[in-house]
PDB file of C-alpha atoms and ligand atoms in Angstrom:
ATOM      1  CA  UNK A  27     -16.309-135.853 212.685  1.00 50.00           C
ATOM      2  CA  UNK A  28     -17.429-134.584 216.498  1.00 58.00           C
ATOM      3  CA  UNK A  29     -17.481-130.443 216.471  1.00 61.00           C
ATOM      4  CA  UNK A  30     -15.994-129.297 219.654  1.00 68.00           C
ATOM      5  CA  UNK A  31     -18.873-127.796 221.932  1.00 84.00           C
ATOM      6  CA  UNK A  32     -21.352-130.155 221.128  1.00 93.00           C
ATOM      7  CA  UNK A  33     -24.268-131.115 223.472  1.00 95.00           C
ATOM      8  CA  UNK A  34     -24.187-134.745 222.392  1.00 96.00           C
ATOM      9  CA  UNK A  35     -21.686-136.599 220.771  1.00 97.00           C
ATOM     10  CA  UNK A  36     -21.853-139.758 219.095  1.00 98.00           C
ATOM     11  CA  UNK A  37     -18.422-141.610 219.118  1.00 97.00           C
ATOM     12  CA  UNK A  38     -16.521-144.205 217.104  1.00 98.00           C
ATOM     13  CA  UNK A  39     -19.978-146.214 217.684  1.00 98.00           C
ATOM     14  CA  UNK A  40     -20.056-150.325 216.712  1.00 98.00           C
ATOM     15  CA  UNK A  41     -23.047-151.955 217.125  1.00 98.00           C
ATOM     16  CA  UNK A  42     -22.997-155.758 216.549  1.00 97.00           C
ATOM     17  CA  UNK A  43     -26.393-158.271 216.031  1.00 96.00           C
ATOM     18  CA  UNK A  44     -24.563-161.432 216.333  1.00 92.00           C
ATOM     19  CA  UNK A  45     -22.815-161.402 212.447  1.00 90.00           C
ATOM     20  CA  UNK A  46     -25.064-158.460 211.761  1.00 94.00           C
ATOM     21  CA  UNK A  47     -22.862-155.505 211.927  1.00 96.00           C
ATOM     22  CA  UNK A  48     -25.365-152.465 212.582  1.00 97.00           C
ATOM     23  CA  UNK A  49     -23.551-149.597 212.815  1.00 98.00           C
ATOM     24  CA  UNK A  50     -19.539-149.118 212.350  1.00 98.00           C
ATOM     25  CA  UNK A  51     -17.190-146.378 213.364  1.00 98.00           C
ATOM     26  CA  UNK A  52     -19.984-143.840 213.390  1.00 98.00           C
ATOM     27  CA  UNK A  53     -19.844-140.469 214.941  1.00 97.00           C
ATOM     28  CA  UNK A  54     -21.591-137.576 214.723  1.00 96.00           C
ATOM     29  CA  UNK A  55     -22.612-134.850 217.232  1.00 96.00           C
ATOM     30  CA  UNK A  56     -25.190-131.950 217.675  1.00 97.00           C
ATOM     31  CA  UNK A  57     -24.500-128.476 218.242  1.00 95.00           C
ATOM     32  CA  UNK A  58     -26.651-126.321 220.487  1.00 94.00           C
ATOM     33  CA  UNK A  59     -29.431-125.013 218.808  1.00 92.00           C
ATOM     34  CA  UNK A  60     -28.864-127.186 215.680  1.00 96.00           C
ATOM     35  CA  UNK A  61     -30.834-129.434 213.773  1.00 97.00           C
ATOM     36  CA  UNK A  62     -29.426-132.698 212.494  1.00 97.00           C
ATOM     37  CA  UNK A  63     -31.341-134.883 210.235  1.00 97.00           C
ATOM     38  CA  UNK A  64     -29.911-138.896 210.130  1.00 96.00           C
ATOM     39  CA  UNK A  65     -31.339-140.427 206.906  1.00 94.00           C
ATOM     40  CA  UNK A  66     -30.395-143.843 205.197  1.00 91.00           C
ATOM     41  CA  UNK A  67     -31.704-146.802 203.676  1.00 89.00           C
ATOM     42  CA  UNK A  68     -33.599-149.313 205.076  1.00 88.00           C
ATOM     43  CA  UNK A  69     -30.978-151.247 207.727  1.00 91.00           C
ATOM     44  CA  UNK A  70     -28.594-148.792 207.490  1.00 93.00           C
ATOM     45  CA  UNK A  71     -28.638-148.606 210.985  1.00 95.00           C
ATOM     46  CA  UNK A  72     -30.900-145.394 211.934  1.00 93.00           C
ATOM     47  CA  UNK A  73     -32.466-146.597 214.306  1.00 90.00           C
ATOM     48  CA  UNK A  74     -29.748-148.458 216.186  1.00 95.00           C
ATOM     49  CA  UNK A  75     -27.821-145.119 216.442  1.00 95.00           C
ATOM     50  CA  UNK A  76     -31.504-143.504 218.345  1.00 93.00           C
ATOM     51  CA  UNK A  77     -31.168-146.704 220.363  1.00 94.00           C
ATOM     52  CA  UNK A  78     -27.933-146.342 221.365  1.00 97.00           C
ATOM     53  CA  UNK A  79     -28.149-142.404 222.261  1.00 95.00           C
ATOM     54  CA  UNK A  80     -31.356-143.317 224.539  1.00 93.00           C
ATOM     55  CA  UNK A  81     -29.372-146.263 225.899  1.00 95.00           C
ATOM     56  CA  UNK A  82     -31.560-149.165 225.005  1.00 94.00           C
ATOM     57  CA  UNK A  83     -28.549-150.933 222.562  1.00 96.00           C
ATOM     58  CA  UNK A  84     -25.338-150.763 224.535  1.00 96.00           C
ATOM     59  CA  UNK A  85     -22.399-150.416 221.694  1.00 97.00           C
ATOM     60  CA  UNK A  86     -19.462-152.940 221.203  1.00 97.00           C
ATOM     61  CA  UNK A  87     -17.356-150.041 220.994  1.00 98.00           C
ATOM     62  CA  UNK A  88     -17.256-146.586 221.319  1.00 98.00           C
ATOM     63  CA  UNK A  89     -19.066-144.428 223.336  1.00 97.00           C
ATOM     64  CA  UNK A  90     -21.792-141.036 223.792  1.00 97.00           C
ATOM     65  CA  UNK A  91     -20.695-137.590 225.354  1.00 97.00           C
ATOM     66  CA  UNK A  92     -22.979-135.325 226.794  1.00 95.00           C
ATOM     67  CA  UNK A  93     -21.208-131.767 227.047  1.00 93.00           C
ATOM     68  CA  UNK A  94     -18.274-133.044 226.577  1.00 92.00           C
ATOM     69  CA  UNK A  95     -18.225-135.533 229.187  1.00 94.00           C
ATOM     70  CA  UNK A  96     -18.745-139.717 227.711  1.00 96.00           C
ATOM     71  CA  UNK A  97     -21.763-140.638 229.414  1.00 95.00           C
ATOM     72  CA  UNK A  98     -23.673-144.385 229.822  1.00 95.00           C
ATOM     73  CA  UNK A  99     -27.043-143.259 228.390  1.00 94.00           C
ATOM     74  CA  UNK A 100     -30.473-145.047 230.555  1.00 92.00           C
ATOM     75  CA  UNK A 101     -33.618-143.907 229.114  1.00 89.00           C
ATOM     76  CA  UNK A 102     -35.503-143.070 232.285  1.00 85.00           C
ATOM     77  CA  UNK A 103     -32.258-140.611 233.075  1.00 89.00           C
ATOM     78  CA  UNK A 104     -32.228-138.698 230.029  1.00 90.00           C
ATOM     79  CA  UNK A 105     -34.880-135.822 230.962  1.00 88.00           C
ATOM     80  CA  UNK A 106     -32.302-134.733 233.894  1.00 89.00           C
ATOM     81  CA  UNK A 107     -29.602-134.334 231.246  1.00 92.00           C
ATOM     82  CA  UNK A 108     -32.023-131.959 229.306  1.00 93.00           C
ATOM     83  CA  UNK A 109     -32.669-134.502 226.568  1.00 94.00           C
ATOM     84  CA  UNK A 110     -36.413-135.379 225.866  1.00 93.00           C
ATOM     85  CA  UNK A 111     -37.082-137.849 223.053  1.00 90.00           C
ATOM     86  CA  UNK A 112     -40.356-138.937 221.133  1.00 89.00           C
ATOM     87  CA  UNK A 113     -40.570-142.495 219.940  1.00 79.00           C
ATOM     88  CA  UNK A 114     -42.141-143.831 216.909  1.00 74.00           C
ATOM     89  CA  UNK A 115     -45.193-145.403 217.937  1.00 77.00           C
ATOM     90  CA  UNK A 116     -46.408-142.202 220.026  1.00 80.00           C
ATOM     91  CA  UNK A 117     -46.592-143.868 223.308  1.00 87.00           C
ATOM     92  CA  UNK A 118     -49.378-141.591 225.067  1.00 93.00           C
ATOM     93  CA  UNK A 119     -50.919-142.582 228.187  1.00 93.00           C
ATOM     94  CA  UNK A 120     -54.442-144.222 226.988  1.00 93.00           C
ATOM     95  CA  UNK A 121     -56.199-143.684 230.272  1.00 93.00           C
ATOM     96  CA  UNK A 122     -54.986-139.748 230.609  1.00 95.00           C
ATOM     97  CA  UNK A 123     -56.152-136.447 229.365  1.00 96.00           C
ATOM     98  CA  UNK A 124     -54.247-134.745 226.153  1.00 97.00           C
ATOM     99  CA  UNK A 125     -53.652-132.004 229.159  1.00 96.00           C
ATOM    100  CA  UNK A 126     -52.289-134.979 231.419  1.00 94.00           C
ATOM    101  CA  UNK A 127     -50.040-136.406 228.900  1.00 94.00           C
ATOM    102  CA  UNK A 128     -48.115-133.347 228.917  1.00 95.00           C
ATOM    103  CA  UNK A 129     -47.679-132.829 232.312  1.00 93.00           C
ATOM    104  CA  UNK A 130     -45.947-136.302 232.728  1.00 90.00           C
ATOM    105  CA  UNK A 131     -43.486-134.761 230.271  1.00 89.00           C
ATOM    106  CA  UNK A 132     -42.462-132.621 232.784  1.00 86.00           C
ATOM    107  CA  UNK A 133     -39.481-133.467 234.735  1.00 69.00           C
ATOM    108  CA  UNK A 134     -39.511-133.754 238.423  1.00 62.00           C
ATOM    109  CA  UNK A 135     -37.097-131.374 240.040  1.00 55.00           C
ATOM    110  CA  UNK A 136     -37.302-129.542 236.905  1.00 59.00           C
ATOM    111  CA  UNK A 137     -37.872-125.747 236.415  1.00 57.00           C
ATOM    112  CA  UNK A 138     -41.904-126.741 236.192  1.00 60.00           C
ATOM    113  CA  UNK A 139     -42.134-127.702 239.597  1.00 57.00           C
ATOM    114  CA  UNK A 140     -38.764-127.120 241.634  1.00 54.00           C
ATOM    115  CA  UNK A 141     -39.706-126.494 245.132  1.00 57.00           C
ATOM    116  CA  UNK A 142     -43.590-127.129 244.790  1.00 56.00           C
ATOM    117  CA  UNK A 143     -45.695-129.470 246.502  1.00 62.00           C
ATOM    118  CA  UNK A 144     -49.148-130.424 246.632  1.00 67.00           C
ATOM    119  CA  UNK A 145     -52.020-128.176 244.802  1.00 70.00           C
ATOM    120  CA  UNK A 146     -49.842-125.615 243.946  1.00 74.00           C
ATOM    121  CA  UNK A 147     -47.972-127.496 242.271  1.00 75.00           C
ATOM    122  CA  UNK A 148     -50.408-129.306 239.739  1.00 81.00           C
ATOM    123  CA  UNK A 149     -51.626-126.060 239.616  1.00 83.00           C
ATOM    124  CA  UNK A 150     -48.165-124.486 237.982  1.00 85.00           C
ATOM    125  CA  UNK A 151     -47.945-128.056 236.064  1.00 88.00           C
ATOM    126  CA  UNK A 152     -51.562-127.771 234.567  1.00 92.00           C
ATOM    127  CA  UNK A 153     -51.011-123.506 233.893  1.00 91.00           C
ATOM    128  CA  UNK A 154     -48.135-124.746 231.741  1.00 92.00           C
ATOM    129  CA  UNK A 155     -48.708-127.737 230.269  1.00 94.00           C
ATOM    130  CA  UNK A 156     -52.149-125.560 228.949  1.00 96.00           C
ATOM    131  CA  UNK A 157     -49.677-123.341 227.553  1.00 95.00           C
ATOM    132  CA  UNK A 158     -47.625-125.556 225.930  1.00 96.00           C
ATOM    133  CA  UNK A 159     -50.802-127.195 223.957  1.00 97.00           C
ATOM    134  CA  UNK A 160     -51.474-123.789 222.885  1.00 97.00           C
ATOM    135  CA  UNK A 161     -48.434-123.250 221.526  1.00 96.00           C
ATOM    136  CA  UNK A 162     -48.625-126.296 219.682  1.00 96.00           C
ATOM    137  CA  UNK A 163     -52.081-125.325 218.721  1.00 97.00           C
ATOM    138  CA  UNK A 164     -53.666-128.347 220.581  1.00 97.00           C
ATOM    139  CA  UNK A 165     -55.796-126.263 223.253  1.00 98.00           C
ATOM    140  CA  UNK A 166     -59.082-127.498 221.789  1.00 98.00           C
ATOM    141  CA  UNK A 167     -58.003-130.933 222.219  1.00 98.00           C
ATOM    142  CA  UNK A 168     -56.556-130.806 226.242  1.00 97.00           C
ATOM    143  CA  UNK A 169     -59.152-132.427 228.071  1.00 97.00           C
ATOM    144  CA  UNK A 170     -59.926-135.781 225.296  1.00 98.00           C
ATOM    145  CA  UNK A 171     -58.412-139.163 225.352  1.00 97.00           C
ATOM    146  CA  UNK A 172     -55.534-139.319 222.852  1.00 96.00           C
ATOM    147  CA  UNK A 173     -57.329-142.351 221.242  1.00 96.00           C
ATOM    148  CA  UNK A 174     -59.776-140.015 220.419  1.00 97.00           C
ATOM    149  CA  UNK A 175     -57.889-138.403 218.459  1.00 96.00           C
ATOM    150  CA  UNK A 176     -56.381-138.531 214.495  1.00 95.00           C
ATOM    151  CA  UNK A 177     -53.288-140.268 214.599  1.00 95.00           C
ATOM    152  CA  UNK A 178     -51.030-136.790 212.886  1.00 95.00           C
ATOM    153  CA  UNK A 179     -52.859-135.049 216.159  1.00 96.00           C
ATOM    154  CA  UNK A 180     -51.136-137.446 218.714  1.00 96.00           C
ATOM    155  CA  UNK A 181     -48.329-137.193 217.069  1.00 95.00           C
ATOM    156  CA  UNK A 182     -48.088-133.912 218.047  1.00 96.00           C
ATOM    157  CA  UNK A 183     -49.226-134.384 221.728  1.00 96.00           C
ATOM    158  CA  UNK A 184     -46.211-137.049 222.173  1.00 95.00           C
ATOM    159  CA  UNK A 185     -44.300-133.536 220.639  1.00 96.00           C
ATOM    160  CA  UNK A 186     -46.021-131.404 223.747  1.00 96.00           C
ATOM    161  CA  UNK A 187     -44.778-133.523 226.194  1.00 95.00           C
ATOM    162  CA  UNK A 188     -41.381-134.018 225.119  1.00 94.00           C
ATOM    163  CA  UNK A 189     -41.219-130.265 225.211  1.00 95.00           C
ATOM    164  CA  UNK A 190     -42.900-130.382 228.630  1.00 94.00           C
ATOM    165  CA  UNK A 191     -39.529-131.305 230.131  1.00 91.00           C
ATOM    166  CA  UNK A 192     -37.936-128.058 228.633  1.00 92.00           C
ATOM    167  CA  UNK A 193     -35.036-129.621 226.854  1.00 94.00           C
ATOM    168  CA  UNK A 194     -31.704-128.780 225.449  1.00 94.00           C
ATOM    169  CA  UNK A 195     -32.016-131.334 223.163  1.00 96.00           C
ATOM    170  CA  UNK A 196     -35.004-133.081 221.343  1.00 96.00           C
ATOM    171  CA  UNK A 197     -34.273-136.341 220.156  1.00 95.00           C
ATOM    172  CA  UNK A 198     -37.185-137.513 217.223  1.00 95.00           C
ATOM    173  CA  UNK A 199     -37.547-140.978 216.106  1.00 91.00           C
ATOM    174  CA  UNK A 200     -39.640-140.663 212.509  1.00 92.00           C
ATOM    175  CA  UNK A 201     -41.562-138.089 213.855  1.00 94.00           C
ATOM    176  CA  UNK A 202     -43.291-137.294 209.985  1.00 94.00           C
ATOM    177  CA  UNK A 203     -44.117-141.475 209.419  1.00 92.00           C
ATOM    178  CA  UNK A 204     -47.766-142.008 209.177  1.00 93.00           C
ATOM    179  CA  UNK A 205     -48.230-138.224 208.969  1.00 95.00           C
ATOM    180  CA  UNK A 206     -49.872-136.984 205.641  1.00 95.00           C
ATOM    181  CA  UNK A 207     -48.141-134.630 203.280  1.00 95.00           C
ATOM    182  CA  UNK A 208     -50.144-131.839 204.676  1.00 96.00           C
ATOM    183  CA  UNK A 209     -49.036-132.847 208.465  1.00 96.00           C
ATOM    184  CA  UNK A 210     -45.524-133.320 206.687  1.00 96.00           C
ATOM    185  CA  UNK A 211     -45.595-129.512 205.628  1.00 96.00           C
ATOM    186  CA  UNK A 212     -47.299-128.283 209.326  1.00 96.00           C
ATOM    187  CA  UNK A 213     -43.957-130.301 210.967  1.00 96.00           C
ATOM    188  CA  UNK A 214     -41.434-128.742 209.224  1.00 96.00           C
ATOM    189  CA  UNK A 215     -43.001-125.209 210.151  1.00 96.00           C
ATOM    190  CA  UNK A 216     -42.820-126.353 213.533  1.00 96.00           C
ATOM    191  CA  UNK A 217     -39.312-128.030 213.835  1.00 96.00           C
ATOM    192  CA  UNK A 218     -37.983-124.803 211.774  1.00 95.00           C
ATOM    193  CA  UNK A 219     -39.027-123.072 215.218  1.00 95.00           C
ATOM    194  CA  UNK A 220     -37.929-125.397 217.434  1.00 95.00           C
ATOM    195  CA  UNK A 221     -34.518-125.558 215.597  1.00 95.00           C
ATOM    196  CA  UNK A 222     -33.876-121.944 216.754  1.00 95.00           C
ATOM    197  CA  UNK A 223     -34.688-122.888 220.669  1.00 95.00           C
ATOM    198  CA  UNK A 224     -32.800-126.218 220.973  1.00 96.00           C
ATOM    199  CA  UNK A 225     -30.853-128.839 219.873  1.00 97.00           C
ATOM    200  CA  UNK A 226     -32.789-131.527 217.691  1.00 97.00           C
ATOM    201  CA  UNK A 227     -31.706-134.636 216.089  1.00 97.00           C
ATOM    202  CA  UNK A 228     -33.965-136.469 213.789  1.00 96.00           C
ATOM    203  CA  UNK A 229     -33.538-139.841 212.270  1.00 94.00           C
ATOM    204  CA  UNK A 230     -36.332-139.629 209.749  1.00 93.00           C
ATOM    205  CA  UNK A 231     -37.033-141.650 206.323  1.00 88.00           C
ATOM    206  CA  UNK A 232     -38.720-138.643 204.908  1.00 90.00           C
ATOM    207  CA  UNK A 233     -35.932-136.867 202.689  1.00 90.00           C
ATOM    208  CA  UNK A 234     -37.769-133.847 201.759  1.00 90.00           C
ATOM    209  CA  UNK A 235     -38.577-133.112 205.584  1.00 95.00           C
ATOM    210  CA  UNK A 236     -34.963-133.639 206.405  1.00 96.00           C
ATOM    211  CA  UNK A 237     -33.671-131.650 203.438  1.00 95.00           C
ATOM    212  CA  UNK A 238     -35.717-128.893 204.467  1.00 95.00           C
ATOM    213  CA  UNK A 239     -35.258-128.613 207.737  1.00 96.00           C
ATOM    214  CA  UNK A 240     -31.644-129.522 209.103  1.00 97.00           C
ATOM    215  CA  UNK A 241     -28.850-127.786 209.320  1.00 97.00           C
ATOM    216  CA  UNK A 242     -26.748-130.465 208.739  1.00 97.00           C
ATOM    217  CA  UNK A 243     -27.457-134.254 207.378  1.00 97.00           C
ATOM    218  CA  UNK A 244     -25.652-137.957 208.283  1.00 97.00           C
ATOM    219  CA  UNK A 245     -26.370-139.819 205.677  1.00 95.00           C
ATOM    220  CA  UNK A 246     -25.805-143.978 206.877  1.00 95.00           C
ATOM    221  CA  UNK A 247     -25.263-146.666 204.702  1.00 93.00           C
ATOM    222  CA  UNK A 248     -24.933-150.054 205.903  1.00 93.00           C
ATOM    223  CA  UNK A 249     -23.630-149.154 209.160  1.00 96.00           C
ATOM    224  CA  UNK A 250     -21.561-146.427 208.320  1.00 96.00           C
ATOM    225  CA  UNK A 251     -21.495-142.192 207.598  1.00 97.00           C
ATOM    226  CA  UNK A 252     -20.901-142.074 203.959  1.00 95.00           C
ATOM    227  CA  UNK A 253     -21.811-138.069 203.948  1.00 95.00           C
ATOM    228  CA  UNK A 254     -22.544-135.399 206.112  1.00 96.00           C
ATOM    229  CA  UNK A 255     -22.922-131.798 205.934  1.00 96.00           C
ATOM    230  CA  UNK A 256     -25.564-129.179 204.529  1.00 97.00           C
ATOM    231  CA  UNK A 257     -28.242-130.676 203.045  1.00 96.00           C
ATOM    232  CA  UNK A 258     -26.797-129.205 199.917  1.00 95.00           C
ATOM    233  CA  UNK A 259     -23.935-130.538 199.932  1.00 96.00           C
ATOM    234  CA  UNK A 260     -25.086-134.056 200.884  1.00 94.00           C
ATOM    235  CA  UNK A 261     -27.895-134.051 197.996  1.00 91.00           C
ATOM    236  CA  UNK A 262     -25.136-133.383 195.289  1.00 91.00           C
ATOM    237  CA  UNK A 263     -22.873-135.984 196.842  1.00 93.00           C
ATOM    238  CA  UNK A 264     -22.211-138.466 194.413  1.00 92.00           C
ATOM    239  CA  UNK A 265     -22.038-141.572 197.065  1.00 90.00           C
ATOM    240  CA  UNK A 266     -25.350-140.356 198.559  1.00 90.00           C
ATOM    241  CA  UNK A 267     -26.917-140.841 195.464  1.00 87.00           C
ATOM    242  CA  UNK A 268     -25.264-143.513 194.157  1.00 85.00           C
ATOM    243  CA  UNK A 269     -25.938-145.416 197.779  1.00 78.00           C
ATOM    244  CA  UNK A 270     -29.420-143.648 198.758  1.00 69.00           C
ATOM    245  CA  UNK A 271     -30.972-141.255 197.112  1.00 55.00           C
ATOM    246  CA  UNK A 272     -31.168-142.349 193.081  1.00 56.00           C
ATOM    247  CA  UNK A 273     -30.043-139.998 190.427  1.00 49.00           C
ATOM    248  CA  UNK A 274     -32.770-137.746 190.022  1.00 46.00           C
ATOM    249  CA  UNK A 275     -34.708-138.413 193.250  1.00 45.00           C
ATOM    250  CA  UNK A 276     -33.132-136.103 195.737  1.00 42.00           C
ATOM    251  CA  UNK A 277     -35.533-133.876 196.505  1.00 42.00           C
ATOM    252  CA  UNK A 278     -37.972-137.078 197.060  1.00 41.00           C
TER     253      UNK A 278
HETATM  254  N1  ATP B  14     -32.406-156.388 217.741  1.00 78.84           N
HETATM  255  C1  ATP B  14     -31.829-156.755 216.611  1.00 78.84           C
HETATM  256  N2  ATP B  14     -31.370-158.017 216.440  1.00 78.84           N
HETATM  257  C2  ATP B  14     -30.759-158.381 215.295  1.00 78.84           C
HETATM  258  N3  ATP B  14     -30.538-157.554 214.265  1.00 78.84           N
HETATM  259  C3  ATP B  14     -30.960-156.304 214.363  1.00 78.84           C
HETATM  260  C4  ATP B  14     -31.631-155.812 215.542  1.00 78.84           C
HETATM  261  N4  ATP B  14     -31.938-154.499 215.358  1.00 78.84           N
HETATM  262  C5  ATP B  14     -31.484-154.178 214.134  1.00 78.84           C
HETATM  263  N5  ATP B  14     -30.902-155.259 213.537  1.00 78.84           N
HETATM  264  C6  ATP B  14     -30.255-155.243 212.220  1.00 78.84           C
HETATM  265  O1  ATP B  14     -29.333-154.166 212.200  1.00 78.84           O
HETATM  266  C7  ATP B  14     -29.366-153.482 210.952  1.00 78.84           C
HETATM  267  C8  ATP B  14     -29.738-152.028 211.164  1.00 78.84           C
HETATM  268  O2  ATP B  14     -31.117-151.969 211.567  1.00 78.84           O
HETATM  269  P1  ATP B  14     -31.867-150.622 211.971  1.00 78.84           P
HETATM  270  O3  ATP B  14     -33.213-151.013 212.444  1.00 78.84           O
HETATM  271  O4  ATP B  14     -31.015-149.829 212.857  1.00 78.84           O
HETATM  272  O5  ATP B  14     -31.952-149.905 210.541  1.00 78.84           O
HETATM  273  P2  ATP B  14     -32.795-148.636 210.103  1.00 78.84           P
HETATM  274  O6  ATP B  14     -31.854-147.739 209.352  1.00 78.84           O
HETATM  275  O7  ATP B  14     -33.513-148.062 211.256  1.00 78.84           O
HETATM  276  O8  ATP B  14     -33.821-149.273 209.058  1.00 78.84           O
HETATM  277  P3  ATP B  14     -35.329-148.852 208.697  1.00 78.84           P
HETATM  278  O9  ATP B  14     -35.205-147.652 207.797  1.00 78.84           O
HETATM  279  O10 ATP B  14     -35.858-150.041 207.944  1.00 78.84           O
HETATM  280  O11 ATP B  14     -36.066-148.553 209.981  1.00 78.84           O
HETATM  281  C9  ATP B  14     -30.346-154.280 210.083  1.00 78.84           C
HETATM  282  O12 ATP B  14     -29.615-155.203 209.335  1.00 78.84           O
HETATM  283  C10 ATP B  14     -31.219-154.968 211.097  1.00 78.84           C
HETATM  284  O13 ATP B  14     -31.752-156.155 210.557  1.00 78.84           O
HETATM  285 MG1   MG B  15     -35.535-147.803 211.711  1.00 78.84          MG
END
């Protein structure tokens, strides 16, 4: 089911891979200032759904609404809709500064650097991407290489510069895999704040991050939503753990 006001809006989505049918039916959407989690199995699709929302999987049927309004998703476009995403596998710039990184989150035109040109302009760019890092408690780290860094840290630069382009609505693919239990814990702190100033939809495989902290959960299976709602109500759900979660293992 789609809640009326959403910012995005996943609808009736079918994905096909030639007889492979990857997602089914599905919809979903995000409320402002709400934090859904997307879990599933392995192949249940989780990733096809991100795909399709950043427009790199085009679905057989069905479509995406932003505000209301269906919109053809492109990946370079998505910043000017106020959606910023991280990917899996980081993605920093290897040849630029932690501080750098950021600022190439920011989004041209944006409130960062409407109207600016020139040295003023890197030097409002610079001012806040320094901020930003501090927020995320990265100052220390602004002017080294990301490769120089441990793998949980640049996870958390890729974070900064989504945030650099001052979303609506923060899209995170796995953002806790390859993070240790203790990064695990120091995410969840973080998304719980984040949660309260934008939208943020997670596909993640780590259940206890998700159950912790979403608002709501989709739980896929083999294509399709088989549950969805508080994270609650979606652990006691006997087809979540009959499908998913295990009896027993839902707090895993
Ligand atoms: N490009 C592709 N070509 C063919 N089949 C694909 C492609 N991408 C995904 N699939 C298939 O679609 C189904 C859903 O895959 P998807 O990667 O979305 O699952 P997932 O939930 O992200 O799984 P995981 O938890 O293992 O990452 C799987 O059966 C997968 O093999
Ligand atoms: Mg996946």
């Amino acid at each position: 089911m789609v809640s009326p006001g959403a910012i995005l809006a996943v609808v009736g989505v079918t994905v096909r891979f030639g007889g492979v049918c990857a997602l089914e039916g599905v919809s979903l959407g995000v409320g402002p200032r709400e934090v859904v989690g997307i879990v599933g199995p392995n192949g249940a699709g989780k990733t096809t759904l991100f795909n399709v929302i950043c427009g790199f999987v085009r679905p057989a049927a069905g479509h995406i609404e932003h505000a209301g309004r269906p919109i053809r998703p492109v990946p370079h476009r998505l910043a000017s809709l106020g959606i910023a995403r991280t990917i899996q596998a980081v993605g920093l710039w290897k040849g630029l500064t932690v501080v750098e990184n950021v600022m190439t989150g920011a989004r041209h035109g944006g409130p960062w650097n409407a109207g600016r040109r020139g040295w003023h302009a890197e030097r409002v760019l610079t001012n806040k991407a320094l901020e930003l890092l501090s927020q995320l408690d990265l100052s220390a780290y602004a002017n080294h290489l990301p490769a120089t860094l441990p793998y949980g840290l640049q996870k958390r630069v890729a974070l900064a510069r989504a945030l650099a382009s001052e979303p609506s609505l923060l899209l995170l693919d796995e953002p806790a895999s390859g993070l240790s239990q203790a990064e695990v814990d120091d995410l969840a702190q973080r998304l719980g704040i984040l949660g309260k100033q934008m939208a943020v939809l997670m596909v993640e495989h780590r259940v206890d991050l998700v159950m912790s902290v979403s608002d709501r959960v989709v739980v896929l299976d083999f294509g399709q939503v088989i549950a969805s709602g508080s994270p609650e109500q979606v652990r006691s759900d006997p087809k979540v753990i009959a499908a998913y979660l295990g009896t027993g293992s839902a707090g895993q």
